[in-house]
Each structure stands twice: as structure tokens, then as C-alpha cells.
Tab-separated table of C-alpha atoms and ligand atoms in Angstrom:
chain	number	residue	atom	x	y	z
A	1	MET	CA	-163.358	44.821	-78.700
A	2	ASN	CA	-160.917	47.688	-79.037
A	3	THR	CA	-160.981	50.739	-76.849
A	4	TRP	CA	-159.336	54.109	-77.437
A	5	LEU	CA	-158.007	53.937	-73.854
A	6	ASP	CA	-154.528	52.562	-73.306
A	7	ILE	CA	-155.061	49.429	-71.195
A	8	PRO	CA	-152.170	47.078	-70.400
A	9	ARG	CA	-152.790	43.531	-71.668
A	10	ASN	CA	-152.536	42.050	-68.184
A	11	SER	CA	-154.888	44.577	-66.573
A	12	ASP	CA	-157.665	43.067	-64.434
A	13	PHE	CA	-159.933	45.870	-65.556
A	14	SER	CA	-160.271	45.300	-69.291
A	15	VAL	CA	-163.158	46.623	-71.372
A	16	HIS	CA	-164.774	43.188	-70.845
A	17	ASN	CA	-164.973	43.688	-67.076
A	18	LEU	CA	-166.382	47.104	-66.046
A	19	PRO	CA	-166.694	46.461	-62.285
A	20	TYR	CA	-168.491	48.893	-59.992
A	21	GLY	CA	-167.053	50.490	-56.873
A	22	ILE	CA	-167.317	53.485	-54.553
A	23	PHE	CA	-164.442	55.956	-54.666
A	24	SER	CA	-163.588	59.416	-53.404
A	25	THR	CA	-160.879	61.944	-54.166
A	26	SER	CA	-159.446	64.738	-52.015
A	27	SER	CA	-161.930	67.162	-53.559
A	28	ARG	CA	-165.019	64.970	-54.004
A	29	ARG	CA	-167.015	62.768	-51.665
A	30	PRO	CA	-167.734	59.072	-52.267
A	31	ARG	CA	-169.575	58.221	-55.476
A	32	VAL	CA	-170.122	55.371	-57.935
A	33	GLY	CA	-167.351	54.590	-60.391
A	34	VAL	CA	-166.410	51.885	-62.888
A	35	ALA	CA	-162.811	50.649	-63.134
A	36	ILE	CA	-161.097	50.541	-66.528
A	37	GLY	CA	-157.342	49.948	-66.823
A	38	ASP	CA	-155.697	52.153	-64.204
A	39	GLN	CA	-158.566	54.661	-64.364
A	40	ILE	CA	-162.043	55.083	-62.878
A	41	ILE	CA	-165.011	56.308	-64.889
A	42	ASP	CA	-166.872	58.771	-62.668
A	43	LEU	CA	-170.491	57.741	-63.287
A	44	ALA	CA	-171.828	60.510	-61.075
A	45	ALA	CA	-170.010	63.120	-63.188
A	46	LEU	CA	-171.655	61.666	-66.301
A	47	ALA	CA	-175.071	61.598	-64.633
A	48	ILE	CA	-174.804	65.254	-63.595
A	49	ARG	CA	-174.229	66.034	-67.288
A	50	ARG	CA	-177.465	64.118	-68.005
A	51	TYR	CA	-175.869	61.258	-69.901
A	52	PHE	CA	-177.962	58.692	-68.051
A	53	GLN	CA	-181.191	60.665	-68.038
A	54	ASN	CA	-182.842	58.565	-70.760
A	55	LEU	CA	-182.112	55.468	-68.673
A	56	SER	CA	-184.019	57.095	-65.775
A	57	ILE	CA	-180.963	57.157	-63.518
A	58	GLU	CA	-181.034	60.226	-61.303
A	59	PRO	CA	-177.607	61.699	-60.413
A	60	GLU	CA	-178.386	61.178	-56.681
A	61	VAL	CA	-178.369	57.402	-57.200
A	62	LEU	CA	-174.733	57.628	-58.315
A	63	GLU	CA	-173.667	60.148	-55.678
A	64	GLN	CA	-174.134	57.604	-52.897
A	65	SER	CA	-171.572	56.046	-50.601
A	66	SER	CA	-172.807	52.547	-51.518
A	67	LEU	CA	-173.924	50.773	-54.696
A	68	ASN	CA	-177.234	49.672	-53.143
A	69	ALA	CA	-179.410	52.411	-54.708
A	70	PHE	CA	-177.940	51.722	-58.144
A	71	ILE	CA	-178.344	47.959	-57.753
A	72	ARG	CA	-181.983	48.508	-56.728
A	73	LEU	CA	-182.727	49.984	-60.199
A	74	GLY	CA	-182.634	46.396	-61.482
A	75	LYS	CA	-180.948	44.164	-64.009
A	76	PRO	CA	-182.237	45.928	-67.185
A	77	THR	CA	-180.629	49.157	-65.915
A	78	TRP	CA	-177.280	47.471	-65.074
A	79	GLN	CA	-177.317	45.943	-68.555
A	80	ALA	CA	-178.135	49.245	-70.245
A	81	VAL	CA	-175.342	51.085	-68.398
A	82	ARG	CA	-172.883	48.329	-69.242
A	83	LYS	CA	-173.882	48.433	-72.917
A	84	ARG	CA	-173.581	52.207	-73.021
A	85	LEU	CA	-170.134	52.281	-71.355
A	86	THR	CA	-168.898	49.533	-73.683
A	87	SER	CA	-170.001	51.456	-76.741
A	88	TRP	CA	-168.548	54.757	-75.448
A	89	LEU	CA	-165.236	53.094	-74.638
A	90	THR	CA	-164.943	51.639	-78.119
A	91	GLN	CA	-165.916	54.735	-80.139
A	92	THR	CA	-164.048	58.048	-80.283
A	93	ASP	CA	-167.178	59.987	-81.253
A	94	SER	CA	-168.597	59.335	-77.784
A	95	PRO	CA	-169.309	61.639	-74.835
A	96	LEU	CA	-166.859	59.669	-72.701
A	97	TYR	CA	-164.069	60.369	-75.167
A	98	HIS	CA	-164.835	64.057	-75.292
A	99	LEU	CA	-165.246	64.291	-71.512
A	100	ARG	CA	-162.194	62.191	-70.688
A	101	LYS	CA	-160.622	65.069	-68.744
A	102	GLU	CA	-163.719	65.625	-66.605
A	103	CYS	CA	-165.007	62.066	-66.123
A	104	PHE	CA	-161.898	59.964	-65.528
A	105	VAL	CA	-160.002	59.712	-62.261
A	106	ALA	CA	-156.676	57.890	-61.912
A	107	GLN	CA	-157.013	54.961	-59.509
A	108	SER	CA	-153.788	56.124	-57.860
A	109	GLU	CA	-155.559	59.388	-56.918
A	110	ALA	CA	-158.667	57.741	-55.505
A	111	LYS	CA	-159.547	56.212	-52.174
A	112	MET	CA	-161.753	53.125	-52.391
A	113	HIS	CA	-164.590	52.580	-49.920
A	114	LEU	CA	-166.678	49.608	-48.818
A	115	PRO	CA	-168.881	49.375	-51.944
A	116	LEU	CA	-172.034	48.015	-50.305
A	117	GLU	CA	-174.353	48.491	-47.412
A	118	ILE	CA	-174.323	44.878	-46.303
A	119	GLY	CA	-177.375	43.906	-44.280
A	120	ASP	CA	-176.604	40.227	-43.939
A	121	TYR	CA	-173.733	37.946	-44.755
A	122	THR	CA	-173.807	34.156	-44.964
A	123	ASP	CA	-170.756	31.946	-45.175
A	124	PHE	CA	-171.028	28.585	-46.945
A	125	TYR	CA	-168.716	25.585	-46.757
A	126	ALA	CA	-168.947	24.495	-50.385
A	127	SER	CA	-165.463	23.203	-51.260
A	128	GLU	CA	-165.185	19.439	-50.901
A	129	ALA	CA	-161.386	19.557	-50.553
A	130	HIS	CA	-161.654	22.135	-47.739
A	131	ALA	CA	-164.422	20.302	-45.876
A	132	THR	CA	-162.510	17.025	-46.247
A	133	ASN	CA	-159.235	18.544	-45.010
A	134	VAL	CA	-160.831	20.178	-41.967
A	135	GLY	CA	-162.882	17.054	-41.224
A	136	THR	CA	-159.790	14.831	-41.478
A	137	MET	CA	-157.844	17.014	-39.058
A	138	PHE	CA	-160.632	17.156	-36.486
A	139	ARG	CA	-162.375	13.783	-36.841
A	140	GLY	CA	-160.049	11.521	-38.830
A	141	LYS	CA	-160.109	10.399	-42.462
A	142	GLU	CA	-163.068	8.008	-42.078
A	143	ASN	CA	-165.408	10.706	-40.759
A	144	ALA	CA	-164.053	13.655	-42.717
A	145	LEU	CA	-167.312	14.649	-44.403
A	146	MET	CA	-170.402	14.774	-42.178
A	147	PRO	CA	-173.357	12.701	-43.496
A	148	ASN	CA	-175.273	15.865	-44.496
A	149	TRP	CA	-172.445	17.442	-46.536
A	150	LYS	CA	-173.289	15.983	-49.978
A	151	HIS	CA	-177.008	16.635	-49.511
A	152	MET	CA	-176.963	20.390	-48.956
A	153	PRO	CA	-174.617	23.395	-49.084
A	154	ILE	CA	-173.744	23.793	-45.381
A	155	ALA	CA	-173.595	27.384	-44.072
A	156	TYR	CA	-173.767	29.672	-41.043
A	157	HIS	CA	-174.898	33.264	-40.596
A	158	GLY	CA	-171.896	35.579	-40.388
A	159	ARG	CA	-171.596	39.128	-39.102
A	160	ALA	CA	-172.067	41.990	-41.607
A	161	SER	CA	-171.026	44.931	-39.382
A	162	SER	CA	-167.349	43.966	-39.355
A	163	ILE	CA	-166.909	43.533	-43.114
A	164	VAL	CA	-164.240	45.974	-44.273
A	165	VAL	CA	-162.738	46.935	-47.620
A	166	SER	CA	-159.237	46.097	-48.862
A	167	GLY	CA	-156.613	48.345	-47.263
A	168	THR	CA	-158.288	48.358	-43.835
A	169	ASN	CA	-155.772	46.951	-41.346
A	170	ILE	CA	-157.069	44.674	-38.612
A	171	HIS	CA	-155.908	44.119	-35.057
A	172	ARG	CA	-155.248	40.631	-33.809
A	173	PRO	CA	-158.409	39.656	-31.926
A	174	LYS	CA	-158.509	38.452	-28.318
A	175	GLY	CA	-160.662	35.820	-26.738
A	176	GLN	CA	-160.790	32.589	-24.780
A	177	ILE	CA	-158.254	30.028	-25.879
A	178	ILE	CA	-156.921	26.800	-24.420
A	179	LEU	CA	-153.138	26.731	-24.283
A	180	LYS	CA	-151.244	23.531	-25.088
A	181	SER	CA	-151.615	20.861	-22.396
A	182	ALA	CA	-154.093	22.991	-20.404
A	183	ASP	CA	-157.740	22.139	-19.779
A	184	GLN	CA	-158.964	25.576	-18.664
A	185	PRO	CA	-159.215	28.610	-20.964
A	186	VAL	CA	-157.209	31.816	-20.688
A	187	PHE	CA	-158.033	35.237	-22.149
A	188	SER	CA	-155.390	36.041	-24.753
A	189	PRO	CA	-154.677	37.427	-28.206
A	190	THR	CA	-155.290	34.604	-30.676
A	191	GLN	CA	-152.243	32.471	-31.407
A	192	ALA	CA	-153.840	30.961	-34.520
A	193	LEU	CA	-154.871	33.859	-36.782
A	194	ASP	CA	-155.787	32.583	-40.249
A	195	PHE	CA	-157.190	33.785	-43.577
A	196	GLU	CA	-159.842	32.015	-45.674
A	197	LEU	CA	-159.696	32.449	-49.448
A	198	GLU	CA	-163.290	32.871	-50.636
A	199	MET	CA	-165.475	34.552	-53.259
A	200	ALA	CA	-168.754	36.243	-52.354
A	201	ALA	CA	-171.849	36.889	-54.462
A	202	VAL	CA	-173.642	40.227	-54.047
A	203	ILE	CA	-177.432	39.947	-53.978
A	204	GLY	CA	-179.022	42.219	-56.601
A	205	LYS	CA	-182.731	41.355	-56.330
A	206	GLU	CA	-184.951	40.639	-53.350
A	207	ASN	CA	-187.259	37.683	-52.804
A	208	LYS	CA	-190.224	38.253	-50.537
A	209	LEU	CA	-190.299	36.626	-47.105
A	210	GLY	CA	-191.934	33.228	-47.524
A	211	THR	CA	-190.875	32.765	-51.156
A	212	SER	CA	-187.884	30.883	-52.504
A	213	VAL	CA	-185.576	31.095	-55.534
A	214	ARG	CA	-185.039	28.169	-57.909
A	215	PRO	CA	-181.361	27.517	-58.691
A	216	GLU	CA	-181.858	28.232	-62.417
A	217	LYS	CA	-183.304	31.654	-61.513
A	218	ALA	CA	-180.310	32.564	-59.340
A	219	GLU	CA	-178.765	34.613	-62.188
A	220	ASP	CA	-181.495	37.198	-61.819
A	221	TYR	CA	-180.740	37.633	-58.114
A	222	ILE	CA	-176.978	38.129	-58.327
A	223	PHE	CA	-175.409	41.475	-59.146
A	224	GLY	CA	-171.798	40.345	-59.098
A	225	PHE	CA	-168.861	38.908	-57.181
A	226	VAL	CA	-166.029	40.125	-54.943
A	227	LEU	CA	-162.981	38.475	-53.382
A	228	PHE	CA	-163.645	37.641	-49.749
A	229	ASN	CA	-161.206	36.983	-46.906
A	230	ASP	CA	-163.042	35.397	-43.985
A	231	TRP	CA	-160.538	35.985	-41.156
A	232	SER	CA	-160.532	33.217	-38.575
A	233	ALA	CA	-158.993	32.757	-35.124
A	234	ARG	CA	-158.687	28.978	-35.026
A	235	ASP	CA	-158.011	28.631	-31.296
A	236	ILE	CA	-160.994	30.794	-30.334
A	237	GLN	CA	-163.112	28.960	-32.924
A	238	ARG	CA	-162.120	25.486	-31.720
A	239	TRP	CA	-163.082	26.182	-28.078
A	240	GLU	CA	-166.349	28.056	-28.715
A	241	TYR	CA	-167.964	26.357	-31.720
A	242	VAL	CA	-169.862	23.565	-29.972
A	243	PRO	CA	-172.862	23.460	-30.161
A	244	LEU	CA	-173.928	26.618	-32.032
A	245	GLY	CA	-171.075	27.137	-34.485
A	246	PRO	CA	-168.690	29.979	-35.379
A	247	PHE	CA	-168.915	33.201	-33.346
A	248	LEU	CA	-166.033	35.339	-31.987
A	249	GLY	CA	-163.437	33.286	-33.851
A	250	LYS	CA	-164.956	34.672	-37.055
A	251	ASN	CA	-166.881	37.882	-36.497
A	252	PHE	CA	-164.017	40.260	-35.664
A	253	ALA	CA	-163.485	41.037	-39.382
A	254	SER	CA	-163.937	39.908	-42.967
A	255	SER	CA	-162.320	41.776	-45.871
A	256	ILE	CA	-163.601	42.301	-49.426
A	257	SER	CA	-162.132	43.659	-52.649
A	258	PRO	CA	-163.423	47.131	-53.595
A	259	TRP	CA	-164.617	46.355	-57.148
A	260	VAL	CA	-167.794	44.320	-57.706
A	261	VAL	CA	-167.365	42.353	-60.942
A	262	PRO	CA	-170.764	42.075	-62.676
A	263	LEU	CA	-172.128	38.572	-63.171
A	264	GLU	CA	-172.514	39.474	-66.841
A	265	ALA	CA	-168.721	39.892	-67.193
A	266	LEU	CA	-168.223	36.356	-65.867
A	267	GLN	CA	-170.573	34.605	-68.326
A	268	PRO	CA	-167.756	33.601	-70.762
A	269	PHE	CA	-166.016	31.783	-67.907
A	270	ARG	CA	-168.830	29.392	-66.984
A	271	VAL	CA	-167.783	25.735	-66.705
A	272	ASP	CA	-169.286	22.474	-65.488
A	273	GLY	CA	-168.932	21.791	-61.790
A	274	PRO	CA	-167.877	18.436	-60.344
A	275	GLU	CA	-170.375	15.579	-60.684
A	276	GLN	CA	-172.695	15.511	-57.672
A	277	GLN	CA	-173.179	12.050	-56.219
A	278	PRO	CA	-175.642	11.336	-54.627
A	279	LYS	CA	-177.941	13.361	-56.814
A	280	PRO	CA	-179.204	16.352	-54.786
A	281	LEU	CA	-182.895	16.725	-53.933
A	282	PRO	CA	-184.966	18.290	-56.750
A	283	TYR	CA	-184.909	21.818	-55.258
A	284	LEU	CA	-181.088	21.776	-55.568
A	285	GLN	CA	-180.808	20.300	-59.063
A	286	THR	CA	-179.148	22.538	-61.634
A	287	SER	CA	-178.189	22.337	-65.273
A	288	ASP	CA	-174.665	22.500	-66.695
A	289	ARG	CA	-172.015	25.175	-66.486
A	290	GLN	CA	-172.917	26.682	-63.141
A	291	ASN	CA	-169.324	27.047	-61.941
A	292	PHE	CA	-166.849	29.784	-62.861
A	293	ASP	CA	-163.256	29.356	-63.999
A	294	ILE	CA	-161.523	31.982	-61.855
A	295	ASN	CA	-157.836	31.694	-60.897
A	296	LEU	CA	-157.196	32.587	-57.285
A	297	GLU	CA	-154.126	33.084	-55.148
A	298	VAL	CA	-153.043	34.111	-51.662
A	299	ALA	CA	-149.803	35.905	-50.845
A	300	ILE	CA	-148.215	36.696	-47.482
A	301	GLN	CA	-145.768	39.555	-47.046
A	302	PRO	CA	-143.948	39.552	-43.706
A	303	GLU	CA	-143.055	43.035	-42.413
A	304	GLY	CA	-140.208	44.517	-44.471
A	305	GLU	CA	-139.985	41.538	-46.824
A	306	ASN	CA	-141.315	40.462	-50.216
A	307	ASP	CA	-144.754	39.175	-51.020
A	308	VAL	CA	-144.731	35.336	-51.288
A	309	VAL	CA	-147.534	33.367	-52.960
A	310	VAL	CA	-148.532	30.559	-50.579
A	311	SER	CA	-151.525	29.110	-52.439
A	312	GLN	CA	-152.997	28.971	-55.937
A	313	THR	CA	-156.379	27.471	-56.690
A	314	ASN	CA	-159.509	27.929	-58.807
A	315	PHE	CA	-163.136	28.786	-58.035
A	316	LYS	CA	-164.308	26.164	-60.569
A	317	ASN	CA	-163.521	23.378	-58.080
A	318	MET	CA	-166.471	24.211	-55.801
A	319	TYR	CA	-168.789	21.238	-55.195
A	320	TRP	CA	-171.880	23.386	-54.626
A	321	ASN	CA	-172.517	26.275	-57.015
A	322	ILE	CA	-173.891	29.710	-56.243
A	323	GLY	CA	-177.343	28.891	-57.667
A	324	GLN	CA	-177.613	25.951	-55.283
A	325	MET	CA	-176.447	28.101	-52.367
A	326	LEU	CA	-179.136	30.699	-53.078
A	327	ALA	CA	-181.799	28.013	-53.632
A	328	HIS	CA	-180.918	26.317	-50.357
A	329	HIS	CA	-180.769	29.608	-48.442
A	330	THR	CA	-184.269	30.594	-49.583
A	331	VAL	CA	-185.982	27.183	-49.695
A	332	ASN	CA	-187.521	27.773	-46.252
A	333	GLY	CA	-188.772	31.234	-47.287
A	334	CYS	CA	-185.819	33.233	-45.975
A	335	ASN	CA	-185.715	36.589	-47.778
A	336	MET	CA	-182.576	38.039	-49.351
A	337	ARG	CA	-182.023	41.777	-49.502
A	338	ILE	CA	-180.026	43.924	-51.908
A	339	GLY	CA	-176.383	44.132	-50.819
A	340	ASP	CA	-176.419	40.854	-48.862
A	341	LEU	CA	-173.332	38.712	-49.348
A	342	LEU	CA	-173.244	34.961	-49.894
A	343	ALA	CA	-169.667	33.815	-49.385
A	344	SER	CA	-168.541	30.514	-50.877
A	345	GLY	CA	-166.552	29.174	-47.957
A	346	THR	CA	-162.835	28.479	-48.154
A	347	ILE	CA	-161.810	27.497	-51.682
A	348	SER	CA	-159.263	24.682	-51.610
A	349	GLY	CA	-157.949	22.485	-54.408
A	350	GLU	CA	-156.776	18.877	-54.155
A	351	GLU	CA	-153.052	19.646	-53.980
A	352	SER	CA	-151.306	20.830	-50.825
A	353	ASP	CA	-150.223	24.095	-52.522
A	354	SER	CA	-153.826	24.910	-53.461
A	355	TYR	CA	-155.355	25.053	-49.969
A	356	GLY	CA	-157.265	28.222	-49.077
A	357	SER	CA	-156.312	28.574	-45.384
A	358	LEU	CA	-153.226	28.267	-43.184
A	359	LEU	CA	-155.072	25.686	-41.102
A	360	GLU	CA	-154.800	23.410	-44.144
A	361	LEU	CA	-151.494	24.714	-45.582
A	362	SER	CA	-149.744	24.035	-42.243
A	363	TRP	CA	-151.923	20.956	-41.613
A	364	ASN	CA	-153.101	22.064	-38.188
A	365	GLY	CA	-149.609	23.246	-37.275
A	366	GLU	CA	-147.845	19.980	-38.127
A	367	ARG	CA	-146.157	21.260	-41.304
A	368	PRO	CA	-144.983	24.838	-40.719
A	369	LEU	CA	-144.475	27.025	-43.818
A	370	LYS	CA	-141.268	28.838	-44.610
A	371	ILE	CA	-141.907	32.344	-45.887
A	372	ASN	CA	-138.806	34.347	-46.839
A	373	SER	CA	-136.268	34.726	-44.049
A	374	ASN	CA	-138.779	34.365	-41.234
A	375	GLN	CA	-138.806	31.401	-38.936
A	376	PRO	CA	-141.129	28.591	-40.008
A	377	ARG	CA	-144.657	29.620	-39.121
A	378	THR	CA	-148.038	27.991	-38.796
A	379	TYR	CA	-150.301	31.040	-38.474
A	380	LEU	CA	-150.147	34.776	-39.210
A	381	GLU	CA	-147.811	37.094	-37.321
A	382	ASP	CA	-148.234	40.778	-36.483
A	383	GLY	CA	-146.971	42.873	-39.392
A	384	ASP	CA	-147.915	40.282	-42.024
A	385	THR	CA	-149.828	41.581	-45.037
A	386	VAL	CA	-152.205	39.075	-46.649
A	387	THR	CA	-153.351	39.620	-50.239
A	388	LEU	CA	-155.966	37.656	-52.173
A	389	ARG	CA	-156.048	38.044	-55.965
A	390	GLY	CA	-158.276	36.581	-58.647
A	391	TYR	CA	-158.863	36.746	-62.385
A	392	ALA	CA	-160.564	34.854	-65.200
A	393	GLU	CA	-158.830	34.662	-68.585
A	394	GLN	CA	-159.683	33.064	-71.894
A	395	GLU	CA	-158.613	33.769	-75.480
A	396	GLY	CA	-157.022	37.077	-74.567
A	397	ILE	CA	-160.030	38.265	-72.589
A	398	ARG	CA	-159.176	39.025	-68.973
A	399	VAL	CA	-161.656	39.838	-66.237
A	400	GLY	CA	-159.998	40.364	-62.869
A	401	PHE	CA	-161.012	41.183	-59.338
A	402	GLY	CA	-157.980	43.265	-58.346
A	403	GLU	CA	-157.043	42.369	-54.814
A	404	VAL	CA	-158.004	42.436	-51.173
A	405	ARG	CA	-154.988	43.383	-49.081
A	406	THR	CA	-154.888	43.566	-45.310
A	407	LYS	CA	-152.140	44.105	-42.740
A	408	ILE	CA	-152.270	42.426	-39.352
A	409	LEU	CA	-151.612	44.782	-36.451
A	410	PRO	CA	-150.913	43.776	-32.828
A	411	SER	CA	-153.811	43.351	-30.416
A	412	LEU	CA	-155.235	46.548	-28.940
B	501	LIG	MN1	-165.329	30.981	-44.165
């Protein structure tokens, strides 16, 4: 597919991608756009000129500060818009070509916003390497995986209100922690601030309360994916998590990438997941190729220094796939709503340079990392910038997620 736009070969935002986001410029308020190369197609500007009228998309739907109203129009509409943009981008006798002055905005001129109104967010724990690493550190090798782990995708309900978009700096959170060789807690800024490399699916269709979604139908319920950094304060988490699970060690912030990559753009990158043994219960059984081959990496940039990649892994390694996560989440009749996020859980590979958290990379503090000229470190320091990146690539076709970049500021 050739486009008349000049797009660098290594751009995340090729004509095969067309991710949706919410952007604003100094002169115009937030609206829906689609990324292409280093540009944004202003969908609202096209709608005002009636180019989406025969698809029954009112301009107001695209002049919103979230994608929810557009997503609510349904899969046939997303597909029609995608088809239309693809054809306009590949033909010079198209409205987009003739309106390229009016309907394109340089990404460098735009501010990106949180793209979704997120009602609920759930965090899974679907990587076997991650669950095994964490289990080994806390319970020993023999009891690494809990007996339930291979029977269901384990998850907890996260906090949606503190999800922020890439570029939003976060302050080191405070809470109760137990200092070394103490048995009573103190109130303190966390001394174990960590990232978690994850992907999150954006719900694009609702199921009614009391109904459930079969794993093979999951495709119809997912609009797309974003990169997801599930910030964690390990010391707060370790002290508080028994018996009800993660709370203040997790809910101070999570960060997402601004562009939602449509599920449709990821279809060429489907691959088989790992073999599941024991065989899951029937409601969790899926067919082949339910995983996605997406390269992922994490970089840390200490204040005033260079960005250093500390981990590289792949989304295809997940034990439980997104269809199984959605099927499990809804099997009791729990209803999903448009804009909800289902995060995968930390994505770790088998090798020690493919772990998706500092908890694992530093092996619970036993193996400090050396990053540039800084002293060896186990967890994040104030002034560090953490960046997650991800892309799928095959036969010259590249579909990328851009990045989610966050700077750690001192406690307030
Ligand atoms: Mn997580």
C-alpha cells in the first residue's frame, strides 16, 4: 500500500496502523485525530466539511475530548472510517489530498490528551514468567505459581481515576512501609517505586449485566490496544496486600500511550500462544492464534543522562490471551462498558533482560542495575524518566504504539 504522504520507513504510524487519539492545538480544543507518520489527520475538520455524513457520523462525535462517543458508533463504523482513510491516503484524487493544508496537524504542534473516559480498569496477571518470578521471590521456587494460576487468568480491580496519558509526570507516592529490620510501619515516601510493562485492551462494545462473552467473540468487544505502565510501590504493596490485594501501592497512577491502535491493524500479527496445560475449563477454551507478536521495551533515563533500554520482551509470550481474559471477566455476568481497560499484567520473558518490572530485573533488590553513571540502583529515583515502547513488524509492515513516557518527581 503506497501513500502520497512521506512516511519514514521506521515510523510507528504507517498507513497500516491508523490509531485514534485526542489532540488539541493552541487554537483548537481537543478533538479526535488519527496518527499517520509525523502528522495527525483531523477527523473533526473532515466531519465539519461533511466527509463522514454518509457514514452517519455527526461532527459533534468527533469534537469530543474522548473517543468514547466515536467508539459507541460500533465496529461497522470504525471499519468504514478505516477503509475510507486508507483509500484517501493512497489516492491523490481524494478529499484528504486536496484538504491536506486544512486537515493535517503536525504531531509536534499538538498536545495529546487522555484518549478515553475510563469507567473501570482491571489488571490481570497473565504472564507465566512474571507470576513465576514474583512467586519465587515471595514464596520460593516450589510454590511459585499458586494452584489456581493455570486454571484462570488471575486479576484485580484497579483504579480508573488515576490513569494518565504519556507526558504526565507523577510524584513519588507516600504510604505505610516497613523499614529494614523493623517490625512496625512508618509513614514515608516509597523507597521501592517500580514500573510494570503491560498492554491494555480498550473495550469497544458492552455486554449487558448478567450476560457473558465467549472467548471467540472477544474480537467484537475490543476496539484496540494501548501501552500501559502500571506504576507500583513495592514496599507499600508488600505491607498492605494481605488479605484483599493491591490498593495504595498501585492506585496512585497508571500511564497509557495516547494512540489507541485498532484491533484490526493488529490482525496480521496474530500468533499461537503457549500450550495451556492443564486444559482450561470449556468457557476459557480458545482456538489458535489468539496472541499478538508485539515487540516491547522499557527505557530509563536518569536526570541529565541518556535513555538506557533495561528490558526487551514480546507480548506473544502471554500465557492467557485477551479473549480468555474477557471471557473470564464476564463469566459471572459482570458487564463491560465502552472505554473500560483490561490490562494484561506485567509482561516478562524467560530471560533476565526481558523482565517487565524492576522488582524482577533487580531480583527483589539482590542484583542492582547499573544505568549510565549513576550508582547501582534497585528501584526508580526522583528525576528518572521511564519510557515504554512497542511495535509489531512483519514483511515491511510496521504497526507501532509510539510510547508512554513519564518522569518521576519528588514526593509532594
Ligand atoms: Mn500490573
